[in-house]
Amino acid sequence: MNNAENADIVVDLICFKTEDTRKMVEALRPTRCTHYLFCSSITPRR
């Protein structure tokens, strides 16, 4: 088992397309990950 399979939570800041997010969710199903946080964009405040 690698580190990705041991993750409890995944924060995804680089998926831009719905299909990419679906693929990520499917890839995480057999792991022990309990939370997947998808953020489509982040803008720093000044």
PDB file of C-alpha atoms in Angstrom:
ATOM      1  CA  MET A   1       0.000   0.000   0.000  1.00  0.00           C
ATOM      2  CA  ASN A   2       1.453   3.397  -0.942  1.00  0.00           C
ATOM      3  CA  ASN A   3       0.949   6.762   0.783  1.00  0.00           C
ATOM      4  CA  ALA A   4      -1.983   7.711  -1.443  1.00  0.00           C
ATOM      5  CA  GLU A   5      -3.836   4.596  -0.370  1.00  0.00           C
ATOM      6  CA  ASN A   6      -3.239   5.470   3.289  1.00  0.00           C
ATOM      7  CA  ALA A   7      -4.677   8.990   3.063  1.00  0.00           C
ATOM      8  CA  ASP A   8      -7.729   9.785   5.190  1.00  0.00           C
ATOM      9  CA  ILE A   9      -8.462  13.025   3.360  1.00  0.00           C
ATOM     10  CA  VAL A  10      -7.644  14.242  -0.155  1.00  0.00           C
ATOM     11  CA  VAL A  11      -7.718  17.945  -1.074  1.00  0.00           C
ATOM     12  CA  ASP A  12      -7.783  18.365  -4.841  1.00  0.00           C
ATOM     13  CA  LEU A  13      -6.777  21.750  -6.228  1.00  0.00           C
ATOM     14  CA  ILE A  14      -5.875  20.732  -9.783  1.00  0.00           C
ATOM     15  CA  CYS A  15      -8.895  18.978 -11.321  1.00  0.00           C
ATOM     16  CA  PHE A  16     -10.497  21.303 -13.830  1.00  0.00           C
ATOM     17  CA  LYS A  17     -12.956  19.057 -15.653  1.00  0.00           C
ATOM     18  CA  THR A  18     -15.893  17.106 -14.281  1.00  0.00           C
ATOM     19  CA  GLU A  19     -14.630  13.906 -15.905  1.00  0.00           C
ATOM     20  CA  ASP A  20     -11.264  14.270 -14.150  1.00  0.00           C
ATOM     21  CA  THR A  21     -13.043  14.594 -10.806  1.00  0.00           C
ATOM     22  CA  ARG A  22     -15.130  11.499 -11.528  1.00  0.00           C
ATOM     23  CA  LYS A  23     -11.966   9.541 -12.299  1.00  0.00           C
ATOM     24  CA  MET A  24     -10.389  10.686  -9.038  1.00  0.00           C
ATOM     25  CA  VAL A  25     -13.436   9.650  -7.019  1.00  0.00           C
ATOM     26  CA  GLU A  26     -13.425   6.224  -8.651  1.00  0.00           C
ATOM     27  CA  ALA A  27      -9.698   5.838  -7.966  1.00  0.00           C
ATOM     28  CA  LEU A  28     -10.254   6.697  -4.294  1.00  0.00           C
ATOM     29  CA  ARG A  29     -13.132   4.239  -3.753  1.00  0.00           C
ATOM     30  CA  PRO A  30     -10.965   1.217  -2.858  1.00  0.00           C
ATOM     31  CA  THR A  31      -8.788   3.273  -0.475  1.00  0.00           C
ATOM     32  CA  ARG A  32      -9.391   4.236   3.138  1.00  0.00           C
ATOM     33  CA  CYS A  33     -10.006   7.896   2.166  1.00  0.00           C
ATOM     34  CA  THR A  34     -13.098   9.183   3.976  1.00  0.00           C
ATOM     35  CA  HIS A  35     -13.190  12.755   2.643  1.00  0.00           C
ATOM     36  CA  TYR A  36     -12.494  14.201  -0.801  1.00  0.00           C
ATOM     37  CA  LEU A  37     -12.431  17.991  -1.001  1.00  0.00           C
ATOM     38  CA  PHE A  38     -12.560  19.477  -4.487  1.00  0.00           C
ATOM     39  CA  CYS A  39     -11.843  23.168  -4.903  1.00  0.00           C
ATOM     40  CA  SER A  40     -12.179  24.462  -8.444  1.00  0.00           C
ATOM     41  CA  SER A  41     -10.231  27.658  -7.854  1.00  0.00           C
ATOM     42  CA  ILE A  42      -8.363  29.529  -5.173  1.00  0.00           C
ATOM     43  CA  THR A  43      -7.668  33.233  -5.325  1.00  0.00           C
ATOM     44  CA  PRO A  44      -5.343  34.768  -2.766  1.00  0.00           C
ATOM     45  CA  ARG A  45      -6.608  37.852  -0.965  1.00  0.00           C
ATOM     46  CA  ARG A  46      -4.550  40.990  -0.813  1.00  0.00           C
TER      47      ARG A  46
END
